[in-house]
Amino acid sequence: MKHSSLTMGQMIKRAETFFAKKEIISRTAGGMQTFTYKEMAERTRRLASSLQRLGIKRGEKVGTFAWNHHRHLEAYFAIPCSGAVLHTINIRLSSQHISYIINHAEDKILLIDEELVPLIEQCRDELSNVKAFIIMSDHKEPPTTTLSPAYNYERLLEEADPNYQYPDDLDENDPAGMCYTSATTGNPKGVIYSHRAIVLHSLALGLADSVGVSEKDIALPIVPMFHVNAWGLPFAGVWFGTKLIMPGPAFTPKLIAELIEEYKITITAGVPTIWLGLLKELQAKKYDLSSLRSILCGGSAAPKAMIRVFEEQYKIPFLHAYGMTETSPLATVSNLKSYQENIDLEKKLELRSKQGLLVPGLEMKVVNEKGVEVEWDGKQMGELCLRGPWIVTEYYNDERTASSFKDGWLHTGDVVTIDEEGLLKIVDRTKDLIKSGGEWISSVDIENALMANEAIFEAAVIGIPSEKWQERPLAYVVLHEQYKGKVTVEEVLQPLSAQFAKWWIPDDVIFINEIPKTSVGKFLKRDLREKYQMDKINQ
Amino acid sequence: MKHSSLTMGQMIKRAETFFAKKEIISRTAGGMQTFTYKEMAERTRRLASSLQRLGIKRGEKVGTFAWNHHRHLEAYFAIPCSGAVLHTINIRLSSQHISYIINHAEDKILLIDEELVPLIEQCRDELSNVKAFIIMSDHKEPPTTTLSPAYNYERLLEEADPNYQYPDDLDENDPAGMCYTSATTGNPKGVIYSHRAIVLHSLALGLADSVGVSEKDIALPIVPMFHVNAWGLPFAGVWFGTKLIMPGPAFTPKLIAELIEEYKITITAGVPTIWLGLLKELQAKKYDLSSLRSILCGGSAAPKAMIRVFEEQYKIPFLHAYGMTETSPLATVSNLKSYQENIDLEKKLELRSKQGLLVPGLEMKVVNEKGVEVEWDGKQMGELCLRGPWIVTEYYNDERTASSFKDGWLHTGDVVTIDEEGLLKIVDRTKDLIKSGGEWISSVDIENALMANEAIFEAAVIGIPSEKWQERPLAYVVLHEQYKGKVTVEEVLQPLSAQFAKWWIPDDVIFINEIPKTSVGKFLKRDLREKYQMDKINQ
């Protein structure tokens, strides 16, 4: 029945109706701006009406190429609520990949941050379907760009219908969002999120036992809105009337610390490298971050050593989670069970460093190379498979669907263990796991142990070919400034022997200035492997 | 797609998989018994397999006639997860209504508490579809009853298949539950809850911004499991791994206080009359109830005076909510908004006495007699209309559907106001509202004001016919023991003049020993009106 449909129109309507006075504070090139949900809802209707006037039809894709700010948030609702599909484009991809995904998605209109226009101009000639460019800017002047036809966002809104009505006949299975994820080889792969998936994922984010996003929160989504919908925080936040602080373009650890302090942020979210950066800042300068009830951290495994410093030294609770583009993304959250609250601190930290418990609504299984489910003993490794209402079931028009989706399950490519309590721990990506002498070594475990060393800022471990053992681990290590040139390979490796079997210890350590990272801040081990090959050749 | 179906099998599976050690503590005639979720899940499978053996087919109704205990909880999952329909029968109805609803629902099997067997024996000859009776008892002896064929619950479980597998092809729109609600006139009206409705309602109960049911809770559902699924707490509680304390048969205020103290209950739920009773007990004896984070209260409007005593004197937070059988039931919850937390205590109490904010996922409108939406000014009254995924859309095989469900909206029959913040306040039932001199008087408002008087235990106000004014309010008042015979009509009415216009003040007060109540503890004003007529005739 239509009225019980799980579509997104209800989210923005609830914000406007019940939380009209609540605020969105947005940082753009022009500074900080404040909007109430009442204002935001009207601007969203205006944007939706503008898109209709520009000819966008039901089910057509509208791309966004932007940082985290109020205009992007308006697009988050205007596009899907009017029946089109919100395609968030990763601004950090190569020009070649950017034009690939815009063409592959068949985006009809692009909404582009003024400061990012050159990146699209670069690939303009490759774009085959785009009919209009809307430039998001703080002023109302006609855009100066070679892109054509180009419209000014604020000018369009000014001329638009503030009373535009969203269609009420959308189906909950209609496409609402779209996002591409990098592949190991080849072009990025796209997924479609339905209205139903986004609504249910938002409910999951609001559960007291998951992230508990609430009207009482003041949320700072650092994770980019072009990266899996900023983990769904903008959707859930608007629906629940949460005060949102949008950090805008080119933020720094200093800016993050200042925003948390000034706006009394209660919850923020981002990948581990963001929080490593923030730690450095906190060590350099004093901030009052006591308003924080949670740092939501995912995207890749957060080092236990980092969680420890945040919690023990700065008293900031860490909330480790797991998900991926294909899972909307929330899949597991590392909340302790009630009877685990009384165990000793060290053991608790150990548990909370895991990725945690499956969120209600999803199903999981962990299978070995033969497809057989492994035991939940915290030791046996296997590939994590997921299914449920917000786990996608295919890549958009992509033959690679067949290798990741089998029998209704998403095969995540992540190697995990599950302990007796059902807590999940990411061991590695299947492709990063190191096979030495017929046994598996977790690169992630060694990295986390290395990063517990106070001299080490970052560490990445890869497998390198070995005639005798098939592969052997090699560590790339970035030292903190004050330790540079003062630490030996032995001093790096020695502390590991307490924790690991001898054959897990890397054969060597290479000191570098930075670990290469993906566009969303994950370690780019492929580049390290290539670097290793090149160095070998150049020797 | 099947695997993303919102069906109930996932709930019990999650409890068994992730919360195997968590406990259900159940009070029965035989005393307190403890079961782990692992044990409960196996017993539930055994029950489901027994029902299959007795010939229950997909979509057929199985009635339960029982108090709140572990066996009833097992039935809550075994019946719907195996594809049948859980029909919870109100044990407090008249024999005539009990046989009506068993026949109308076409129940094929009845699960009956041993101590309630006589109530069913009484109407046995009227029951046309029941093929088997399962007697729930702490022993395994064959039941001694005239009901036939009759089986012993524990014996059936013993002989059943512990590895029974729930079907995996249920559709989320399949019927899962069923409940009848009393009608003003005529037989009770039945509603059907789908799997989807129960799953989504459970998610709503888990939201941090609604009730926030959590694994960390220790929940005591006082509201009967035969009354709108005990407000959904058993479903959400099992899914989230909450420790459940089931209070069993014939509980008293003393028992409730003891259970809260002994098991360190964090959340409990029931109608206002339950909490009035508990207050009396707390005033007589000292208990440590400091573990409580919330008393969830609904079913009828809780008097502000009562909320005040709980919160101010006993420091027990009250969570006022609104719902009805037709709404699964959670529709609104009286949580304050973040910016309302700083207002003064008195105003805060005023706001928290309202029924509060619409839960995410639902839609509402409030219409006057002409069907026009009233303003949200906290003054204009209108009938509340609701729709959404867990609001039912019809009465089961009942012509009265037409008068309550119009244009896709449930017309609740409740008169409400909505204030500028969107907070809902129940003014009255449409049929209890008093029309005096062309204006409306809220009987509920006067009752709440009366109950703020320390001499008054309970008060109910009805409209009585008036030639001049059409109707005039009349108050029925129950005094606390120590005040009986010592309070005059004037002393009862005098404090009202500060709060109400003169024409709102009741014309008279009648002191009685008890307000008649419905089977679920609501004031039975129909009986008071009849009593008034009879007294008039007998004068």
mmCIF file of N, CA, C and O in Angstrom, chain A residues 198-275:
data_model
loop_
_atom_site.group_PDB
_atom_site.id
_atom_site.type_symbol
_atom_site.label_atom_id
_atom_site.label_comp_id
_atom_site.label_asym_id
_atom_site.label_seq_id
_atom_site.Cartn_x
_atom_site.Cartn_y
_atom_site.Cartn_z
ATOM 1 N N ILE A 198 17.758 2.955 1.821
ATOM 2 C CA ILE A 198 18.209 4.147 2.551
ATOM 3 C C ILE A 198 17.361 4.379 3.797
ATOM 4 O O ILE A 198 17.882 4.712 4.867
ATOM 5 N N VAL A 199 16.050 4.172 3.695
ATOM 6 C CA VAL A 199 15.178 4.355 4.861
ATOM 7 C C VAL A 199 15.538 3.345 5.957
ATOM 8 O O VAL A 199 15.703 3.697 7.130
ATOM 9 N N LEU A 200 15.682 2.082 5.570
ATOM 10 C CA LEU A 200 15.973 1.054 6.580
ATOM 11 C C LEU A 200 17.367 1.239 7.169
ATOM 12 O O LEU A 200 17.589 1.050 8.367
ATOM 13 N N HIS A 201 18.329 1.618 6.342
ATOM 14 C CA HIS A 201 19.676 1.887 6.834
ATOM 15 C C HIS A 201 19.652 3.038 7.833
ATOM 16 O O HIS A 201 20.364 3.013 8.854
ATOM 17 N N SER A 202 18.821 4.026 7.576
ATOM 18 C CA SER A 202 18.716 5.162 8.500
ATOM 19 C C SER A 202 18.126 4.715 9.834
ATOM 20 O O SER A 202 18.574 5.147 10.897
ATOM 21 N N LEU A 203 17.102 3.840 9.782
ATOM 22 C CA LEU A 203 16.547 3.303 11.032
ATOM 23 C C LEU A 203 17.641 2.560 11.784
ATOM 24 O O LEU A 203 17.785 2.709 13.002
ATOM 25 N N ALA A 204 18.436 1.777 11.059
ATOM 26 C CA ALA A 204 19.504 1.011 11.709
ATOM 27 C C ALA A 204 20.498 1.950 12.399
ATOM 28 O O ALA A 204 20.964 1.674 13.504
ATOM 29 N N LEU A 205 20.803 3.079 11.753
ATOM 30 C CA LEU A 205 21.739 4.049 12.353
ATOM 31 C C LEU A 205 21.168 4.672 13.620
ATOM 32 O O LEU A 205 21.903 5.131 14.486
ATOM 33 N N GLY A 206 19.831 4.709 13.719
ATOM 34 C CA GLY A 206 19.192 5.339 14.872
ATOM 35 C C GLY A 206 19.015 4.414 16.064
ATOM 36 O O GLY A 206 18.634 4.867 17.149
ATOM 37 N N LEU A 207 19.282 3.125 15.877
ATOM 38 C CA LEU A 207 19.080 2.174 16.977
ATOM 39 C C LEU A 207 20.017 2.478 18.140
ATOM 40 O O LEU A 207 21.210 2.720 17.941
ATOM 41 N N ALA A 208 19.459 2.406 19.334
ATOM 42 C CA ALA A 208 20.283 2.612 20.534
ATOM 43 C C ALA A 208 21.478 1.660 20.532
ATOM 44 O O ALA A 208 22.551 2.009 21.003
ATOM 45 N N ASP A 209 21.300 0.453 19.988
ATOM 46 C CA ASP A 209 22.377 -0.540 20.005
ATOM 47 C C ASP A 209 23.340 -0.436 18.828
ATOM 48 O O ASP A 209 24.263 -1.243 18.728
ATOM 49 N N SER A 210 23.111 0.508 17.902
ATOM 50 C CA SER A 210 24.123 0.657 16.840
ATOM 51 C C SER A 210 24.817 1.993 17.063
ATOM 52 O O SER A 210 25.641 2.120 17.959
ATOM 53 N N VAL A 211 24.476 3.005 16.279
ATOM 54 C CA VAL A 211 25.135 4.303 16.446
ATOM 55 C C VAL A 211 24.248 5.252 17.266
ATOM 56 O O VAL A 211 24.719 6.205 17.866
ATOM 57 N N GLY A 212 22.947 4.975 17.295
ATOM 58 C CA GLY A 212 22.029 5.775 18.103
ATOM 59 C C GLY A 212 21.935 7.230 17.675
ATOM 60 O O GLY A 212 21.817 8.129 18.500
ATOM 61 N N VAL A 213 21.974 7.487 16.367
ATOM 62 C CA VAL A 213 21.853 8.867 15.878
ATOM 63 C C VAL A 213 20.525 9.440 16.377
ATOM 64 O O VAL A 213 19.486 8.805 16.265
ATOM 65 N N SER A 214 20.578 10.649 16.918
ATOM 66 C CA SER A 214 19.449 11.186 17.662
ATOM 67 C C SER A 214 19.277 12.677 17.412
ATOM 68 O O SER A 214 20.206 13.371 16.992
ATOM 69 N N GLU A 215 18.082 13.167 17.713
ATOM 70 C CA GLU A 215 17.826 14.605 17.650
ATOM 71 C C GLU A 215 18.756 15.351 18.586
ATOM 72 O O GLU A 215 19.121 16.502 18.343
ATOM 73 N N LYS A 216 19.184 14.695 19.638
ATOM 74 C CA LYS A 216 20.029 15.348 20.633
ATOM 75 C C LYS A 216 21.485 15.451 20.181
ATOM 76 O O LYS A 216 22.293 16.123 20.824
ATOM 77 N N ASP A 217 21.815 14.781 19.106
ATOM 78 C CA ASP A 217 23.193 14.832 18.618
ATOM 79 C C ASP A 217 23.505 16.128 17.888
ATOM 80 O O ASP A 217 22.611 16.776 17.338
ATOM 81 N N ILE A 218 24.775 16.470 17.905
ATOM 82 C CA ILE A 218 25.310 17.509 17.032
ATOM 83 C C ILE A 218 26.393 16.790 16.233
ATOM 84 O O ILE A 218 27.419 16.393 16.786
ATOM 85 N N ALA A 219 26.104 16.570 14.948
ATOM 86 C CA ALA A 219 26.926 15.643 14.171
ATOM 87 C C ALA A 219 27.828 16.371 13.183
ATOM 88 O O ALA A 219 27.412 17.334 12.540
ATOM 89 N N LEU A 220 29.050 15.884 13.079
ATOM 90 C CA LEU A 220 30.040 16.419 12.136
ATOM 91 C C LEU A 220 30.488 15.290 11.224
ATOM 92 O O LEU A 220 31.364 14.507 11.588
ATOM 93 N N PRO A 221 29.880 15.180 10.032
ATOM 94 C CA PRO A 221 30.311 14.115 9.123
ATOM 95 C C PRO A 221 31.572 14.542 8.374
ATOM 96 O O PRO A 221 31.519 15.387 7.487
ATOM 97 N N ILE A 222 32.704 13.954 8.792
ATOM 98 C CA ILE A 222 33.970 14.222 8.100
ATOM 99 C C ILE A 222 34.085 13.326 6.868
ATOM 100 O O ILE A 222 34.554 13.746 5.818
ATOM 101 N N VAL A 223 33.626 12.090 7.019
ATOM 102 C CA VAL A 223 33.633 11.184 5.866
ATOM 103 C C VAL A 223 32.884 11.883 4.724
ATOM 104 O O VAL A 223 31.803 12.415 4.914
ATOM 105 N N PRO A 224 33.505 11.923 3.536
ATOM 106 C CA PRO A 224 32.926 12.737 2.457
ATOM 107 C C PRO A 224 31.558 12.249 1.987
ATOM 108 O O PRO A 224 31.268 11.059 2.014
ATOM 109 N N MET A 225 30.737 13.198 1.586
ATOM 110 C CA MET A 225 29.420 12.866 1.043
ATOM 111 C C MET A 225 29.536 12.176 -0.315
ATOM 112 O O MET A 225 28.552 11.643 -0.816
ATOM 113 N N PHE A 226 30.738 12.175 -0.912
ATOM 114 C CA PHE A 226 30.921 11.426 -2.154
ATOM 115 C C PHE A 226 31.404 10.009 -1.855
ATOM 116 O O PHE A 226 31.748 9.253 -2.755
ATOM 117 N N HIS A 227 31.434 9.631 -0.581
ATOM 118 C CA HIS A 227 31.934 8.311 -0.182
ATOM 119 C C HIS A 227 30.833 7.571 0.594
ATOM 120 O O HIS A 227 30.647 7.796 1.789
ATOM 121 N N VAL A 228 30.092 6.690 -0.095
ATOM 122 C CA VAL A 228 28.975 5.924 0.502
ATOM 123 C C VAL A 228 28.057 6.821 1.331
ATOM 124 O O VAL A 228 27.764 6.546 2.500
ATOM 125 N N ASN A 229 27.577 7.907 0.721
ATOM 126 C CA ASN A 229 26.593 8.792 1.379
ATOM 127 C C ASN A 229 27.039 9.293 2.745
ATOM 128 O O ASN A 229 26.221 9.451 3.657
ATOM 129 N N ALA A 230 28.338 9.554 2.892
ATOM 130 C CA ALA A 230 28.860 9.955 4.208
ATOM 131 C C ALA A 230 28.323 8.992 5.277
ATOM 132 O O ALA A 230 27.909 9.409 6.360
ATOM 133 N N TRP A 231 28.360 7.708 4.920
ATOM 134 C CA TRP A 231 27.916 6.615 5.793
ATOM 135 C C TRP A 231 26.453 6.752 6.228
ATOM 136 O O TRP A 231 26.049 6.190 7.255
ATOM 137 N N GLY A 232 25.676 7.500 5.472
ATOM 138 C CA GLY A 232 24.247 7.602 5.768
ATOM 139 C C GLY A 232 23.896 8.624 6.834
ATOM 140 O O GLY A 232 22.719 8.829 7.139
ATOM 141 N N LEU A 233 24.917 9.283 7.400
ATOM 142 C CA LEU A 233 24.635 10.266 8.460
ATOM 143 C C LEU A 233 23.749 11.419 8.000
ATOM 144 O O LEU A 233 22.866 11.849 8.751
ATOM 145 N N PRO A 234 23.948 11.955 6.780
ATOM 146 C CA PRO A 234 23.056 13.043 6.354
ATOM 147 C C PRO A 234 21.594 12.595 6.265
ATOM 148 O O PRO A 234 20.689 13.344 6.640
ATOM 149 N N PHE A 235 21.362 11.377 5.815
ATOM 150 C CA PHE A 235 19.980 10.887 5.718
ATOM 151 C C PHE A 235 19.370 10.731 7.109
ATOM 152 O O PHE A 235 18.303 11.258 7.406
ATOM 153 N N ALA A 236 20.042 9.955 7.954
ATOM 154 C CA ALA A 236 19.511 9.717 9.299
ATOM 155 C C ALA A 236 19.426 11.020 10.077
ATOM 156 O O ALA A 236 18.448 11.295 10.773
ATOM 157 N N GLY A 237 20.456 11.846 9.969
ATOM 158 C CA GLY A 237 20.497 13.096 10.710
ATOM 159 C C GLY A 237 19.321 14.007 10.388
ATOM 160 O O GLY A 237 18.667 14.536 11.289
ATOM 161 N N VAL A 238 19.041 14.193 9.115
ATOM 162 C CA VAL A 238 17.917 15.047 8.724
ATOM 163 C C VAL A 238 16.607 14.440 9.228
ATOM 164 O O VAL A 238 15.770 15.125 9.818
ATOM 165 N N TRP A 239 16.428 13.152 9.024
ATOM 166 C CA TRP A 239 15.174 12.482 9.426
ATOM 167 C C TRP A 239 14.912 12.665 10.921
ATOM 168 O O TRP A 239 13.790 12.932 11.344
ATOM 169 N N PHE A 240 15.969 12.530 11.722
ATOM 170 C CA PHE A 240 15.790 12.579 13.165
ATOM 171 C C PHE A 240 15.925 13.996 13.732
ATOM 172 O O PHE A 240 15.804 14.193 14.940
ATOM 173 N N GLY A 241 16.186 14.983 12.860
ATOM 174 C CA GLY A 241 16.278 16.356 13.333
ATOM 175 C C GLY A 241 17.589 16.696 14.022
ATOM 176 O O GLY A 241 17.658 17.620 14.837
ATOM 177 N N THR A 242 18.637 15.973 13.692
ATOM 178 C CA THR A 242 19.956 16.196 14.280
ATOM 179 C C THR A 242 20.554 17.514 13.787
ATOM 180 O O THR A 242 20.436 17.847 12.613
ATOM 181 N N LYS A 243 21.181 18.257 14.660
ATOM 182 C CA LYS A 243 21.925 19.443 14.236
ATOM 183 C C LYS A 243 23.169 18.964 13.483
ATOM 184 O O LYS A 243 23.941 18.153 14.005
ATOM 185 N N LEU A 244 23.339 19.486 12.256
ATOM 186 C CA LEU A 244 24.447 19.021 11.419
ATOM 187 C C LEU A 244 25.466 20.126 11.202
ATOM 188 O O LEU A 244 25.092 21.259 10.895
ATOM 189 N N ILE A 245 26.720 19.794 11.357
ATOM 190 C CA ILE A 245 27.800 20.718 11.029
ATOM 191 C C ILE A 245 28.532 20.138 9.825
ATOM 192 O O ILE A 245 29.099 19.049 9.898
ATOM 193 N N MET A 246 28.485 20.858 8.714
ATOM 194 C CA MET A 246 29.094 20.370 7.477
ATOM 195 C C MET A 246 30.457 21.031 7.319
ATOM 196 O O MET A 246 30.543 22.258 7.234
ATOM 197 N N PRO A 247 31.541 20.232 7.259
ATOM 198 C CA PRO A 247 32.893 20.806 7.348
ATOM 199 C C PRO A 247 33.425 21.450 6.075
ATOM 200 O O PRO A 247 34.474 22.101 6.130
ATOM 201 N N GLY A 248 32.726 21.255 4.939
ATOM 202 C CA GLY A 248 33.132 21.936 3.720
ATOM 203 C C GLY A 248 34.434 21.447 3.123
ATOM 204 O O GLY A 248 34.912 20.358 3.452
ATOM 205 N N PRO A 249 35.022 22.287 2.239
ATOM 206 C CA PRO A 249 36.179 21.845 1.455
ATOM 207 C C PRO A 249 37.476 21.853 2.263
ATOM 208 O O PRO A 249 37.608 22.591 3.238
ATOM 209 N N ALA A 250 38.400 20.996 1.828
ATOM 210 C CA ALA A 250 39.809 21.064 2.247
ATOM 211 C C ALA A 250 39.998 21.295 3.742
ATOM 212 O O ALA A 250 40.683 22.219 4.167
ATOM 213 N N PHE A 251 39.378 20.433 4.536
ATOM 214 C CA PHE A 251 39.538 20.591 5.982
ATOM 215 C C PHE A 251 40.863 19.995 6.452
ATOM 216 O O PHE A 251 41.424 19.123 5.803
ATOM 217 N N THR A 252 41.322 20.484 7.585
ATOM 218 C CA THR A 252 42.578 20.013 8.173
ATOM 219 C C THR A 252 42.276 19.445 9.559
ATOM 220 O O THR A 252 41.204 19.700 10.113
ATOM 221 N N PRO A 253 43.212 18.694 10.145
ATOM 222 C CA PRO A 253 43.017 18.235 11.524
ATOM 223 C C PRO A 253 42.730 19.403 12.468
ATOM 224 O O PRO A 253 41.885 19.296 13.365
ATOM 225 N N LYS A 254 43.386 20.524 12.242
ATOM 226 C CA LYS A 254 43.173 21.707 13.074
ATOM 227 C C LYS A 254 41.722 22.174 12.967
ATOM 228 O O LYS A 254 41.053 22.440 13.973
ATOM 229 N N LEU A 255 41.223 22.247 11.744
ATOM 230 C CA LEU A 255 39.842 22.681 11.551
ATOM 231 C C LEU A 255 38.873 21.712 12.228
ATOM 232 O O LEU A 255 37.905 22.126 12.870
ATOM 233 N N ILE A 256 39.123 20.421 12.091
ATOM 234 C CA ILE A 256 38.239 19.427 12.721
ATOM 235 C C ILE A 256 38.195 19.651 14.228
ATOM 236 O O ILE A 256 37.117 19.687 14.835
ATOM 237 N N ALA A 257 39.374 19.814 14.826
ATOM 238 C CA ALA A 257 39.430 20.036 16.276
ATOM 239 C C ALA A 257 38.682 21.309 16.652
ATOM 240 O O ALA A 257 37.928 21.344 17.637
ATOM 241 N N GLU A 258 38.849 22.352 15.865
ATOM 242 C CA GLU A 258 38.169 23.625 16.157
ATOM 243 C C GLU A 258 36.651 23.497 16.031
ATOM 244 O O GLU A 258 35.899 24.020 16.853
ATOM 245 N N LEU A 259 36.190 22.790 14.999
ATOM 246 C CA LEU A 259 34.741 22.609 14.822
ATOM 247 C C LEU A 259 34.147 21.814 15.986
ATOM 248 O O LEU A 259 33.080 22.149 16.502
ATOM 249 N N ILE A 260 34.839 20.757 16.380
ATOM 250 C CA ILE A 260 34.328 19.940 17.496
ATOM 251 C C ILE A 260 34.210 20.798 18.752
ATOM 252 O O ILE A 260 33.197 20.771 19.451
ATOM 253 N N GLU A 261 35.253 21.592 19.003
ATOM 254 C CA GLU A 261 35.267 22.422 20.211
ATOM 255 C C GLU A 261 34.191 23.509 20.136
ATOM 256 O O GLU A 261 33.392 23.664 21.062
ATOM 257 N N GLU A 262 34.146 24.223 19.025
ATOM 258 C CA GLU A 262 33.232 25.354 18.923
ATOM 259 C C GLU A 262 31.768 24.946 18.920
ATOM 260 O O GLU A 262 30.936 25.576 19.568
ATOM 261 N N TYR A 263 31.430 23.889 18.182
ATOM 262 C CA TYR A 263 30.015 23.528 18.043
ATOM 263 C C TYR A 263 29.582 22.418 18.996
ATOM 264 O O TYR A 263 28.482 21.910 18.899
ATOM 265 N N LYS A 264 30.476 22.050 19.905
ATOM 266 C CA LYS A 264 30.152 21.004 20.891
ATOM 267 C C LYS A 264 29.612 19.749 20.213
ATOM 268 O O LYS A 264 28.537 19.227 20.572
ATOM 269 N N ILE A 265 30.359 19.288 19.227
ATOM 270 C CA ILE A 265 29.984 18.098 18.458
ATOM 271 C C ILE A 265 29.852 16.898 19.403
ATOM 272 O O ILE A 265 30.691 16.691 20.272
ATOM 273 N N THR A 266 28.781 16.119 19.199
ATOM 274 C CA THR A 266 28.615 14.906 20.009
ATOM 275 C C THR A 266 29.053 13.662 19.255
ATOM 276 O O THR A 266 29.467 12.686 19.850
ATOM 277 N N ILE A 267 28.917 13.707 17.923
ATOM 278 C CA ILE A 267 29.338 12.536 17.145
ATOM 279 C C ILE A 267 29.950 12.982 15.835
ATOM 280 O O ILE A 267 29.474 13.926 15.194
ATOM 281 N N THR A 268 31.041 12.337 15.472
ATOM 282 C CA THR A 268 31.697 12.634 14.209
ATOM 283 C C THR A 268 32.084 11.304 13.586
ATOM 284 O O THR A 268 32.049 10.264 14.258
ATOM 285 N N ALA A 269 32.401 11.323 12.298
ATOM 286 C CA ALA A 269 32.630 10.058 11.605
ATOM 287 C C ALA A 269 33.687 10.242 10.528
ATOM 288 O O ALA A 269 33.687 11.247 9.823
ATOM 289 N N GLY A 270 34.570 9.256 10.413
ATOM 290 C CA GLY A 270 35.591 9.305 9.382
ATOM 291 C C GLY A 270 36.484 8.077 9.415
ATOM 292 O O GLY A 270 36.353 7.228 10.306
ATOM 293 N N VAL A 271 37.395 8.017 8.455
ATOM 294 C CA VAL A 271 38.306 6.865 8.354
ATOM 295 C C VAL A 271 39.478 7.032 9.326
ATOM 296 O O VAL A 271 39.756 8.145 9.790
ATOM 297 N N PRO A 272 40.190 5.935 9.647
ATOM 298 C CA PRO A 272 41.273 5.993 10.640
ATOM 299 C C PRO A 272 42.335 7.069 10.358
ATOM 300 O O PRO A 272 42.818 7.715 11.295
ATOM 301 N N THR A 273 42.682 7.283 9.081
ATOM 302 C CA THR A 273 43.745 8.259 8.801
ATOM 303 C C THR A 273 43.342 9.667 9.263
ATOM 304 O O THR A 273 44.194 10.451 9.673
ATOM 305 N N ILE A 274 42.046 9.971 9.216
ATOM 306 C CA ILE A 274 41.564 11.260 9.726
ATOM 307 C C ILE A 274 41.881 11.376 11.219
ATOM 308 O O ILE A 274 42.350 12.406 11.704
ATOM 309 N N TRP A 275 41.621 10.287 11.929
ATOM 310 C CA TRP A 275 41.781 10.339 13.396
ATOM 311 C C TRP A 275 43.239 10.283 13.806
ATOM 312 O O TRP A 275 43.627 10.851 14.832
#
